[in-house]
mmCIF file of N, CA and C in Angstrom:
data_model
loop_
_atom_site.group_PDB
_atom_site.id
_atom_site.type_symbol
_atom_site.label_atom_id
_atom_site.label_comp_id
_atom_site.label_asym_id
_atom_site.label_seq_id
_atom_site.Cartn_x
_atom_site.Cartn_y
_atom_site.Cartn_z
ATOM 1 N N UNK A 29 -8.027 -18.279 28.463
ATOM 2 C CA UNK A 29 -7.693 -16.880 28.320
ATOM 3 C C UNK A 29 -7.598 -16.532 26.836
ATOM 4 N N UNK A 30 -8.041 -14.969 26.400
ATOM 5 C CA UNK A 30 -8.056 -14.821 25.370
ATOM 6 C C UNK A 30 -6.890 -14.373 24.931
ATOM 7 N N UNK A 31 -6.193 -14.523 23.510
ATOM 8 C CA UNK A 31 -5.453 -14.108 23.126
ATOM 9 C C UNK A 31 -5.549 -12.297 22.604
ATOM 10 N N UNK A 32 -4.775 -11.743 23.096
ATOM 11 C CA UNK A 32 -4.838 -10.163 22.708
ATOM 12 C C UNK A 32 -4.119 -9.898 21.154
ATOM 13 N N UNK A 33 -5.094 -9.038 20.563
ATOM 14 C CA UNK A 33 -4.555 -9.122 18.890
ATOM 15 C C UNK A 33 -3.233 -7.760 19.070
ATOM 16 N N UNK A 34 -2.618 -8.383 18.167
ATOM 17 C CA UNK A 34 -1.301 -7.204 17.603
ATOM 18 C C UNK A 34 -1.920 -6.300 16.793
ATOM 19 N N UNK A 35 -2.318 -4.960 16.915
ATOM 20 C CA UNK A 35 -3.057 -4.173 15.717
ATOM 21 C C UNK A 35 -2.145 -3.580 14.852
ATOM 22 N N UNK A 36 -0.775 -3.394 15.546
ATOM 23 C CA UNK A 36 0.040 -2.760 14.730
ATOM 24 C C UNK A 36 0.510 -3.986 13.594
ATOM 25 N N UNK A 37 0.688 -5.283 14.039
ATOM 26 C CA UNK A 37 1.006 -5.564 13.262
ATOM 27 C C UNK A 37 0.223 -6.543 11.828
ATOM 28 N N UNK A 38 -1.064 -6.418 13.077
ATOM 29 C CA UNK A 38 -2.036 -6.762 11.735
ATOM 30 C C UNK A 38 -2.695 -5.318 10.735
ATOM 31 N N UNK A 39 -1.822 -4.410 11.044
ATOM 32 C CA UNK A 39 -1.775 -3.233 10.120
ATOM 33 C C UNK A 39 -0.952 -3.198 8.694
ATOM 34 N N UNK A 40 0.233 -3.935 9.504
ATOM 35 C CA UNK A 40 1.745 -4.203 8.606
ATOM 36 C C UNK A 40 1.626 -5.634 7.549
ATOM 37 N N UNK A 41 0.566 -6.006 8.232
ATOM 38 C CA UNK A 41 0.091 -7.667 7.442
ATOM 39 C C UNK A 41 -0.679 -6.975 6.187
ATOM 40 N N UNK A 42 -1.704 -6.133 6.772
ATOM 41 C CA UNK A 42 -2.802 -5.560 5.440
ATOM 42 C C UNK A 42 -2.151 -4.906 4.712
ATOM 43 N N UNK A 43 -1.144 -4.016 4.676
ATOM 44 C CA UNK A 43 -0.300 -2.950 4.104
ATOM 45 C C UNK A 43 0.685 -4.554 3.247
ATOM 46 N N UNK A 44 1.045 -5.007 3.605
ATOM 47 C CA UNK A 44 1.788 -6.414 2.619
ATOM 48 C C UNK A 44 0.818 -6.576 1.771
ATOM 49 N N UNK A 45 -0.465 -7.489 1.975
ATOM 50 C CA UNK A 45 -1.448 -7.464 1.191
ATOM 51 C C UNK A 45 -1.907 -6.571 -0.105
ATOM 52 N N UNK A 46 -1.418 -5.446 0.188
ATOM 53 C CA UNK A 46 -2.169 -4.289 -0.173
ATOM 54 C C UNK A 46 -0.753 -4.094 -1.401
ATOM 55 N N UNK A 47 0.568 -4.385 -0.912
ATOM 56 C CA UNK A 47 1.529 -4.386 -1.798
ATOM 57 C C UNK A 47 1.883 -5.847 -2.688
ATOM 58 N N UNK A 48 1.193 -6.876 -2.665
ATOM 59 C CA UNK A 48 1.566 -7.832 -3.341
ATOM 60 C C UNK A 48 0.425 -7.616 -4.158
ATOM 61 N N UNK A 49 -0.928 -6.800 -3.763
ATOM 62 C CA UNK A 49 -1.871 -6.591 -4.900
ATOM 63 C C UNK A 49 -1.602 -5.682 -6.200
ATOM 64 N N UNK A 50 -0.813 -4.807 -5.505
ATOM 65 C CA UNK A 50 -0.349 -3.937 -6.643
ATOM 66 C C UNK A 50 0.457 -4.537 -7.200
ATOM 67 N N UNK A 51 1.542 -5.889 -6.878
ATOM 68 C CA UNK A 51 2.614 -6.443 -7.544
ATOM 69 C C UNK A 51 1.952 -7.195 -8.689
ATOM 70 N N UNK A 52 0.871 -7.851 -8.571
ATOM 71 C CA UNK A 52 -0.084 -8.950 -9.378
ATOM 72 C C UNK A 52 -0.448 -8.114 -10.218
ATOM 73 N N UNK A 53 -0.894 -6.586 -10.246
ATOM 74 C CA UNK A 53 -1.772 -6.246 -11.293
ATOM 75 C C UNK A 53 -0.791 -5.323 -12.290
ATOM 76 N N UNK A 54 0.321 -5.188 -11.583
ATOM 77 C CA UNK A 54 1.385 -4.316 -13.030
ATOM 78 C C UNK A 54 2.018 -5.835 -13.244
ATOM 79 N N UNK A 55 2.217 -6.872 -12.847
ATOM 80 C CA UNK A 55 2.969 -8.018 -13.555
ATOM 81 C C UNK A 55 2.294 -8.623 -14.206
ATOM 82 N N UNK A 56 1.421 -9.444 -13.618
ATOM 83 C CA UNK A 56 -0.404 -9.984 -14.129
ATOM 84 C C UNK A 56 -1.407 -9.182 -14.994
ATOM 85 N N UNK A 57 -0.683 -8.278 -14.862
ATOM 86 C CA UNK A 57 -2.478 -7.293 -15.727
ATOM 87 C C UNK A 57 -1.570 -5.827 -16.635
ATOM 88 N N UNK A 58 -0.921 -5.030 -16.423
ATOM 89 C CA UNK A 58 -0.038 -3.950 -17.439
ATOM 90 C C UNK A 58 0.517 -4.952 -18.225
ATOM 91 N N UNK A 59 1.783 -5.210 -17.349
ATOM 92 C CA UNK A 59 3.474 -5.711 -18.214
ATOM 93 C C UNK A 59 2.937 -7.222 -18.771
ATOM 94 N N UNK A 60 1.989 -8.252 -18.573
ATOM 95 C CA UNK A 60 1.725 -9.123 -18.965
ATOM 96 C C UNK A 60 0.974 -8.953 -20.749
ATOM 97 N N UNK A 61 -0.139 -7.812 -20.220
ATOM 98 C CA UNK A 61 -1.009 -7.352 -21.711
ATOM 99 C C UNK A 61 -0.161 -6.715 -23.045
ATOM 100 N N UNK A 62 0.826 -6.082 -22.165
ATOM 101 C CA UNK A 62 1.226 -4.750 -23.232
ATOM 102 C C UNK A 62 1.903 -5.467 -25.088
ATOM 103 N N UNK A 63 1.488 -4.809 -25.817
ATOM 104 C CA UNK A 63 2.020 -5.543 -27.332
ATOM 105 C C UNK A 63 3.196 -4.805 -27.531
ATOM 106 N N UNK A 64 4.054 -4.024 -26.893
ATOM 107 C CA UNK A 64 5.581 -3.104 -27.100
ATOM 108 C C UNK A 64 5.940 -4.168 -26.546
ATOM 109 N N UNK A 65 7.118 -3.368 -26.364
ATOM 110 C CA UNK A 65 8.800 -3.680 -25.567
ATOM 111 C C UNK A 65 8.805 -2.677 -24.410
ATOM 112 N N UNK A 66 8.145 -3.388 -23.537
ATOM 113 C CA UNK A 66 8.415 -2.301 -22.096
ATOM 114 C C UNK A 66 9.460 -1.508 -21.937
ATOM 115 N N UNK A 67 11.238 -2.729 -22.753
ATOM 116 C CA UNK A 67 12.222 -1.833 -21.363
ATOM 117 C C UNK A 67 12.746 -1.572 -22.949
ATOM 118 N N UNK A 68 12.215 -0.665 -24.417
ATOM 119 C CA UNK A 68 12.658 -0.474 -25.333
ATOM 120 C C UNK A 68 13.234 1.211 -24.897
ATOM 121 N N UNK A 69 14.527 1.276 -25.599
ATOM 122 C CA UNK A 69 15.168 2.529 -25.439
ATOM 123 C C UNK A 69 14.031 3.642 -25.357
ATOM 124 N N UNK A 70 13.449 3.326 -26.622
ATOM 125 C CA UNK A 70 12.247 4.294 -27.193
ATOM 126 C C UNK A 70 11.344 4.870 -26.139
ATOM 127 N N UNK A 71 10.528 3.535 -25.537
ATOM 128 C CA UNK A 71 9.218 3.840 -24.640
ATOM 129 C C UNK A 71 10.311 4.402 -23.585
ATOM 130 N N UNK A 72 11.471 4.084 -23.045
ATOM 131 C CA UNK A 72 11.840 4.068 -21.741
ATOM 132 C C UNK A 72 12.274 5.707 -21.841
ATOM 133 N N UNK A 73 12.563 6.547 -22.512
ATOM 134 C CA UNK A 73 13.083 7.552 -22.364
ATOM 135 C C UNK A 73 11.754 8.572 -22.667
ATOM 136 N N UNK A 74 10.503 8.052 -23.188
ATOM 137 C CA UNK A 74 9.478 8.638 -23.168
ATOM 138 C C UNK A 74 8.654 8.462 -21.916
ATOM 139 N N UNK A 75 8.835 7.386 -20.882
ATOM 140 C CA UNK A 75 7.792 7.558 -20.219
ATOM 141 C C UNK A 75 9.000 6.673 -18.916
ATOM 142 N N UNK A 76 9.742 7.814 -18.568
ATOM 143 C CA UNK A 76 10.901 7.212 -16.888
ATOM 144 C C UNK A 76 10.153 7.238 -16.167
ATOM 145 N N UNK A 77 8.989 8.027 -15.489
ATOM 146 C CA UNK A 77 8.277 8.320 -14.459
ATOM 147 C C UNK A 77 7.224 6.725 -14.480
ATOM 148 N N UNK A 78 6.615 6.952 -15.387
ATOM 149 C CA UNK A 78 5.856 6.095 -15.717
ATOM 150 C C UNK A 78 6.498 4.674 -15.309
ATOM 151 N N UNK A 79 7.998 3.980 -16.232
ATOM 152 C CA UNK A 79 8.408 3.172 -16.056
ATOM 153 C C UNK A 79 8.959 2.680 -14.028
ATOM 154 N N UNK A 80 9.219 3.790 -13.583
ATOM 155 C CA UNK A 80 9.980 4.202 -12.604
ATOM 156 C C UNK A 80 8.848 3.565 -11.228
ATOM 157 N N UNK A 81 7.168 4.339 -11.683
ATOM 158 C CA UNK A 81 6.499 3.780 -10.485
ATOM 159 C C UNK A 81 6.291 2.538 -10.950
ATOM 160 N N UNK A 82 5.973 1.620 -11.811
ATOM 161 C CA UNK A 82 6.208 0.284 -11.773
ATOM 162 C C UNK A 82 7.111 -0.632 -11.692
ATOM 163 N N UNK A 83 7.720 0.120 -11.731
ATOM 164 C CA UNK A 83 8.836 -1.165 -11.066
ATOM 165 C C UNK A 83 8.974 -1.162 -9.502
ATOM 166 N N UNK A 84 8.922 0.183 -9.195
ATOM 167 C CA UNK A 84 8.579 0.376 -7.538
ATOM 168 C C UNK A 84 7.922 -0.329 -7.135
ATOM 169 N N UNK A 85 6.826 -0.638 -7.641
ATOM 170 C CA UNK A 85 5.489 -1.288 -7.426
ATOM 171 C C UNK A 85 5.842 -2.297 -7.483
ATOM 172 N N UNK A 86 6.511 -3.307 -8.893
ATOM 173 C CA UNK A 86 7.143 -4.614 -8.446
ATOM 174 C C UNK A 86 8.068 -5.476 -7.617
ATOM 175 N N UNK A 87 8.755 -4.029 -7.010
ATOM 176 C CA UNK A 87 10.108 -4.248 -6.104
ATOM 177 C C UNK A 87 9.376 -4.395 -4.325
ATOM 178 N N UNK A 88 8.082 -3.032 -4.539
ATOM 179 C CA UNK A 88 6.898 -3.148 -3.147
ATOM 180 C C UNK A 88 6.452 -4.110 -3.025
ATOM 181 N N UNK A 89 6.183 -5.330 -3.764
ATOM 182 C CA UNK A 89 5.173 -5.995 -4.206
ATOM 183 C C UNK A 89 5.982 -7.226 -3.434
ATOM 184 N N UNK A 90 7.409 -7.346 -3.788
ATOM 185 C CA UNK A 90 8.100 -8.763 -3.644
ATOM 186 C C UNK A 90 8.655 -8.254 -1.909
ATOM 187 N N UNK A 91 8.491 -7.465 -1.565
ATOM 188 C CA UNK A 91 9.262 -6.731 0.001
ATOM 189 C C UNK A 91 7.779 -7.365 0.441
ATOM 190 N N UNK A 92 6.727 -7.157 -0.227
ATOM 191 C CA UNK A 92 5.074 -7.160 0.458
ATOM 192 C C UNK A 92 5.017 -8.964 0.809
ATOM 193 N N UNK A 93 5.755 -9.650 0.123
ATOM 194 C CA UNK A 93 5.682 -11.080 0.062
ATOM 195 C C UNK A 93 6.433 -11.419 1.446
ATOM 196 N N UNK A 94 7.548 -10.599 1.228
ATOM 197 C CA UNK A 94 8.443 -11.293 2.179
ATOM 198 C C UNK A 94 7.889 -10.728 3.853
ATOM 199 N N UNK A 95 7.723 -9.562 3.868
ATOM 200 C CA UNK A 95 7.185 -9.541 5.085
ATOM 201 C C UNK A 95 5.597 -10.206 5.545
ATOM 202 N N UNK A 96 5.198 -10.694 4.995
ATOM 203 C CA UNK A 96 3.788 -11.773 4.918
ATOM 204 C C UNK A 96 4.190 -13.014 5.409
ATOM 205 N N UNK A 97 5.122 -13.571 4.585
ATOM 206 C CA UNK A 97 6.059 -14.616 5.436
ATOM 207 C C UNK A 97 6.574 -14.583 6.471
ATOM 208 N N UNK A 98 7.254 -13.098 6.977
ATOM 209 C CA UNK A 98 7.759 -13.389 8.257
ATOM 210 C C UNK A 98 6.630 -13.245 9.262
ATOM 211 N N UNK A 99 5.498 -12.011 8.763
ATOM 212 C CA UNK A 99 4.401 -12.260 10.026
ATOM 213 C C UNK A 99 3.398 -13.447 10.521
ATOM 214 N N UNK A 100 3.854 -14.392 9.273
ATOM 215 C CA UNK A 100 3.224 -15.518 9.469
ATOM 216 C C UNK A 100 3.669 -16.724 10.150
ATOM 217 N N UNK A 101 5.222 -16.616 10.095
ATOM 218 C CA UNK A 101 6.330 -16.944 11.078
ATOM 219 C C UNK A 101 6.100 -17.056 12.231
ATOM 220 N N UNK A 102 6.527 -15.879 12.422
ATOM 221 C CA UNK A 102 6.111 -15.015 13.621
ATOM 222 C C UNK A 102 4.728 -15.855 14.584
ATOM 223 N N UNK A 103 3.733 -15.709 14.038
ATOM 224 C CA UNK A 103 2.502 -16.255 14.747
ATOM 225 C C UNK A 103 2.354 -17.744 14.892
ATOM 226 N N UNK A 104 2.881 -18.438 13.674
ATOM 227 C CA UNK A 104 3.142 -19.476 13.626
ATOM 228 C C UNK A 104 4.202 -20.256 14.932
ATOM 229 N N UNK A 105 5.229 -19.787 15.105
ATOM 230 C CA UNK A 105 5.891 -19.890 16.049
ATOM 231 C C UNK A 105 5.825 -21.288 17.366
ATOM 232 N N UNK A 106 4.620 -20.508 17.978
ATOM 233 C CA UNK A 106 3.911 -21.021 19.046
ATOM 234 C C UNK A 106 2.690 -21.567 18.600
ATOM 235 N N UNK A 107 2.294 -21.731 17.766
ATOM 236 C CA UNK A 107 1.162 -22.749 17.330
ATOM 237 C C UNK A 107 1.810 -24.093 17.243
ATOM 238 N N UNK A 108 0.144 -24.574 17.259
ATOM 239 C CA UNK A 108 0.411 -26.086 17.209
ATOM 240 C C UNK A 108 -0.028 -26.996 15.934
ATOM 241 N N UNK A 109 0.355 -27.997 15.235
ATOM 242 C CA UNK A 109 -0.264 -28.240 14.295
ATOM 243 C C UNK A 109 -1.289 -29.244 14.593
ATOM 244 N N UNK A 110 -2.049 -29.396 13.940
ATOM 245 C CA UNK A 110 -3.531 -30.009 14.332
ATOM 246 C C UNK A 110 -3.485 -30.523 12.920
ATOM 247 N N UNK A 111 -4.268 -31.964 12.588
ATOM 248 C CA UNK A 111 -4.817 -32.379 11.446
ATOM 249 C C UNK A 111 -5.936 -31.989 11.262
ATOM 250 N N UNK A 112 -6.493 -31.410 11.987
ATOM 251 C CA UNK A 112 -8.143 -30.219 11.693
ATOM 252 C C UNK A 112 -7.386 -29.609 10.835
ATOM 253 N N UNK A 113 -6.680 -28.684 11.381
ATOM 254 C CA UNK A 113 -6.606 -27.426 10.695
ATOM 255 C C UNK A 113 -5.607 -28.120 8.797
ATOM 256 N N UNK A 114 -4.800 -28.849 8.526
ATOM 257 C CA UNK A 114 -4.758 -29.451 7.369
ATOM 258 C C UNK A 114 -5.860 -29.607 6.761
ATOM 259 N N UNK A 115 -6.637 -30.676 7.292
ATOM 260 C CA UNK A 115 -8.128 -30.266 6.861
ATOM 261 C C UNK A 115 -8.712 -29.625 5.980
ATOM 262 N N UNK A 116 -8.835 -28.517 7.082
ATOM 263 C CA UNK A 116 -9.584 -27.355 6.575
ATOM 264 C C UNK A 116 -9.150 -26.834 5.448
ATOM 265 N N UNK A 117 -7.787 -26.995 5.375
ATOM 266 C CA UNK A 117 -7.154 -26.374 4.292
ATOM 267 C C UNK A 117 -7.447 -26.906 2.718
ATOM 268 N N UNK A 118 -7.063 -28.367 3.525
ATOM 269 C CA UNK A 118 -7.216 -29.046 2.009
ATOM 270 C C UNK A 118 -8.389 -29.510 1.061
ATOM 271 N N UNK A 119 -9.577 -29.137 2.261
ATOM 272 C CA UNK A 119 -10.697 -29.349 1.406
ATOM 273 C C UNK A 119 -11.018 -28.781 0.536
ATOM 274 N N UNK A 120 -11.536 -27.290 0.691
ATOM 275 C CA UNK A 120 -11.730 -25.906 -0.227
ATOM 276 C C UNK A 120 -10.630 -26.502 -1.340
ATOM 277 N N UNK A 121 -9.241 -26.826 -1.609
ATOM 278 C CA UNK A 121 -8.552 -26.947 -2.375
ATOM 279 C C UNK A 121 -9.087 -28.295 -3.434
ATOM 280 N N UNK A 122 -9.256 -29.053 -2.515
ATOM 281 C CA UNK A 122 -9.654 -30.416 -3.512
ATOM 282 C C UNK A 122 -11.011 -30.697 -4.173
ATOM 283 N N UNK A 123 -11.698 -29.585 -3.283
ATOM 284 C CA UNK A 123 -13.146 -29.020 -4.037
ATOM 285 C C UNK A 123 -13.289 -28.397 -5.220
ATOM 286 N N UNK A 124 -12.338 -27.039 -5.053
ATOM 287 C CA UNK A 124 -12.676 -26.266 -5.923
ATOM 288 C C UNK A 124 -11.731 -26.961 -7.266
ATOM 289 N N UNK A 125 -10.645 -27.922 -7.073
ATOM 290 C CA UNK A 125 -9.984 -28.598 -8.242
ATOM 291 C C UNK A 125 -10.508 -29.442 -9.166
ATOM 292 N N UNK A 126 -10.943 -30.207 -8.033
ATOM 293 C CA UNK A 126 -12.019 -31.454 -9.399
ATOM 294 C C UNK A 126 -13.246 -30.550 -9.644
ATOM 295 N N UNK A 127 -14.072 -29.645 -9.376
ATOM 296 C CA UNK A 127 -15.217 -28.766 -9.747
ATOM 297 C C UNK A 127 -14.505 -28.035 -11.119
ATOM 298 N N UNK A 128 -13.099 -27.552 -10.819
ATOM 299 C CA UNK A 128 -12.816 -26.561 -12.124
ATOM 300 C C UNK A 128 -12.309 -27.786 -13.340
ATOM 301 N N UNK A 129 -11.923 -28.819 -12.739
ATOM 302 C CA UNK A 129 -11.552 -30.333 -13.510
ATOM 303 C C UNK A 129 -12.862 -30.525 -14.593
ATOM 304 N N UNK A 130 -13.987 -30.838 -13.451
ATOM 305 C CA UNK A 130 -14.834 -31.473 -14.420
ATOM 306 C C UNK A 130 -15.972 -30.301 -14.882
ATOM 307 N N UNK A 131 -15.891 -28.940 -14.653
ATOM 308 C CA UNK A 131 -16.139 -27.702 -15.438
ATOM 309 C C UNK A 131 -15.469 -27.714 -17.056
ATOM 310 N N UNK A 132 -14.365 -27.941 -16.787
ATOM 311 C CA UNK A 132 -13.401 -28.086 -18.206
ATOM 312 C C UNK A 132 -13.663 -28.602 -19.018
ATOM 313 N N UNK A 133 -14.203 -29.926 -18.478
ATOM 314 C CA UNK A 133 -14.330 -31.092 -18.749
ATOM 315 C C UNK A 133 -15.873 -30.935 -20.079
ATOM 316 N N UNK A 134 -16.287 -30.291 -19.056
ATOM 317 C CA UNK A 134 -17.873 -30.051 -19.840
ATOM 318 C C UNK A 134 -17.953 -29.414 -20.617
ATOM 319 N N UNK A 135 -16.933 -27.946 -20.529
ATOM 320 C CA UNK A 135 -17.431 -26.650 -21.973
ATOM 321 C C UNK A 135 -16.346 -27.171 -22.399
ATOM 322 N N UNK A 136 -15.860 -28.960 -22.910
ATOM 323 C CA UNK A 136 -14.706 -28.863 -24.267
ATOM 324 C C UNK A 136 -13.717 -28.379 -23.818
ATOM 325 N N UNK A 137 -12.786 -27.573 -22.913
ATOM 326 C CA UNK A 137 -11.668 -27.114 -22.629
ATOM 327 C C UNK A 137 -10.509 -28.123 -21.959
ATOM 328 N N UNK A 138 -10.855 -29.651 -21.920
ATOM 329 C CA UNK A 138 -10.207 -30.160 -22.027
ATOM 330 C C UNK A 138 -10.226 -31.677 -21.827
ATOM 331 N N UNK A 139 -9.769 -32.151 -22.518
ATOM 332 C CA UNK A 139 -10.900 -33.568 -22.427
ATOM 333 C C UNK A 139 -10.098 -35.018 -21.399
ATOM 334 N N UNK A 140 -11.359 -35.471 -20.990
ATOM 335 C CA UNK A 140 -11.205 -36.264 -20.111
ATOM 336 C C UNK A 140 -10.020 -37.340 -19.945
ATOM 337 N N UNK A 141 -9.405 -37.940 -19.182
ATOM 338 C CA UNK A 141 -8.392 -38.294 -18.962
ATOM 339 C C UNK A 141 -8.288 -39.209 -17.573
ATOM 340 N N UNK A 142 -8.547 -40.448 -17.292
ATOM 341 C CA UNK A 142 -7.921 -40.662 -15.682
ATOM 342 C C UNK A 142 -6.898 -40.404 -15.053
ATOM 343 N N UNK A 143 -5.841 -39.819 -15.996
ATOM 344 C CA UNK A 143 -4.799 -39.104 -15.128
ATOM 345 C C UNK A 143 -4.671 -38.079 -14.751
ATOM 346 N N UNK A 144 -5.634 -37.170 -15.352
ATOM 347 C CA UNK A 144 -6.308 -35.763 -15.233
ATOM 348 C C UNK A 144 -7.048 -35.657 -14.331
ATOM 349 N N UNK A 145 -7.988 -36.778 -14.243
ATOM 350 C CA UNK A 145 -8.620 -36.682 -13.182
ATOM 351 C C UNK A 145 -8.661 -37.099 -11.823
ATOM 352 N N UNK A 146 -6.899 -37.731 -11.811
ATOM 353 C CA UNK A 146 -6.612 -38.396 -10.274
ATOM 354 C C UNK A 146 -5.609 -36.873 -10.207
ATOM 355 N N UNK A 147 -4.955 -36.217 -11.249
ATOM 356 C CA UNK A 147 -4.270 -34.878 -10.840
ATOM 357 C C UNK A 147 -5.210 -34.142 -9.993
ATOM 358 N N UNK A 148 -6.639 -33.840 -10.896
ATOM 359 C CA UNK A 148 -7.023 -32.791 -10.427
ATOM 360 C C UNK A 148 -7.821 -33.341 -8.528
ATOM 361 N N UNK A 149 -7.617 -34.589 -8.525
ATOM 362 C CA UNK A 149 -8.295 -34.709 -7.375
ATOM 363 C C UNK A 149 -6.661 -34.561 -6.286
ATOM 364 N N UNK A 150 -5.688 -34.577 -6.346
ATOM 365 C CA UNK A 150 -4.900 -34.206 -5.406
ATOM 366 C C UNK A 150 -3.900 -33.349 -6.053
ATOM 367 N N UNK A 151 -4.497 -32.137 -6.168
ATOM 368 C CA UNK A 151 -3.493 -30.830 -6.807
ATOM 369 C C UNK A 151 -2.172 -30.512 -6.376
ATOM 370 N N UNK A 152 -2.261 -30.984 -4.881
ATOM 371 C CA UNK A 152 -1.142 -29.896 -3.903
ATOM 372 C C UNK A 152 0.201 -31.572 -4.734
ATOM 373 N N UNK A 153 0.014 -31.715 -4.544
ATOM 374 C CA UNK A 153 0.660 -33.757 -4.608
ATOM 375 C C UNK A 153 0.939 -33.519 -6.483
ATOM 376 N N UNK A 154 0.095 -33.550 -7.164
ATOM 377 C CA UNK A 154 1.042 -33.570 -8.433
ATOM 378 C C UNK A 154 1.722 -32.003 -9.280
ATOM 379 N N UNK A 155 1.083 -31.214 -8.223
ATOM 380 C CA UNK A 155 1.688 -29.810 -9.078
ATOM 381 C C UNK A 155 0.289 -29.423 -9.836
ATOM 382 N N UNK A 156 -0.541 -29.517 -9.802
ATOM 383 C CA UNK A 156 -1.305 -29.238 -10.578
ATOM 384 C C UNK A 156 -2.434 -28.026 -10.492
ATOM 385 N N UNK A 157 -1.878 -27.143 -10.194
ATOM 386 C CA UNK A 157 -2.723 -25.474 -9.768
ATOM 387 C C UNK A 157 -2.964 -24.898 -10.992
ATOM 388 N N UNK A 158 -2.734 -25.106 -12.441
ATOM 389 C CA UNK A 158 -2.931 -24.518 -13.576
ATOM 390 C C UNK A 158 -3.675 -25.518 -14.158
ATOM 391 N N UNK A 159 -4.431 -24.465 -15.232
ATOM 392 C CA UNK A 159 -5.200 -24.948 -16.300
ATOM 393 C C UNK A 159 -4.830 -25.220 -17.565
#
């Protein structure tokens, strides 16, 4: 039997999505670039509105996280875990790590290492998601 989809709440899943994107690009991409003092007396009394929807946006952004987690909960629930589905997961991950490893490796950005290169072959295991 097929499982019947939740639309409402794979509405409330995309709408999370849609708010942790806006959280990434005023934290990750505005407030990360800017050469001021964001929360300076100065800028802040020149531009409240301005200041006012971004932080909204960062406060939407972390509400957008948390309800992502619970709908994932949620579905999770009654599932079962499978070593397929680990798998699946961990391949794409251990692919695209030693590929961006030994990418690095090649344009000079960072030079070779066997401990670098047993990190980058099990990322999730030493912490190693940054460059």
């Amino acid at each position: 039997m097929r499982k019947q989809r939740s639309s409402n709440i794979e509405l409330l899943r995309i709408i999370a999505m849609f708010l942790i994107i806006l959280h990434h690009t005023i934290v990750h991409g505005v407030l990360d670039k800017q050469t001021f003092d964001f929360f300076a007396l100065i800028y802040f009394s020149k531009h409240v509105l301005t200041v006012f929807i971004m932080q909204s946006m960062i406060i939407l952004g972390k509400m957008g996280v948390a309800i992502f987690i619970i709908i994932t909960g949620y579905f999770m629930v009654y599932s079962t875990a499978k070593l397929v589905k680990l798998i699946k997961v961990w391949l794409p991950i251990f692919f695209y790590s030693v590929v961006l490893f030994l990418f690095c490796v090649a344009i000079g950005q960072q030079p070779f290492s066997i401990e670098d290169s047993i990190k980058s072959a099990f990322p999730v295991v030493s912490n190693n998601g940054r460059l």
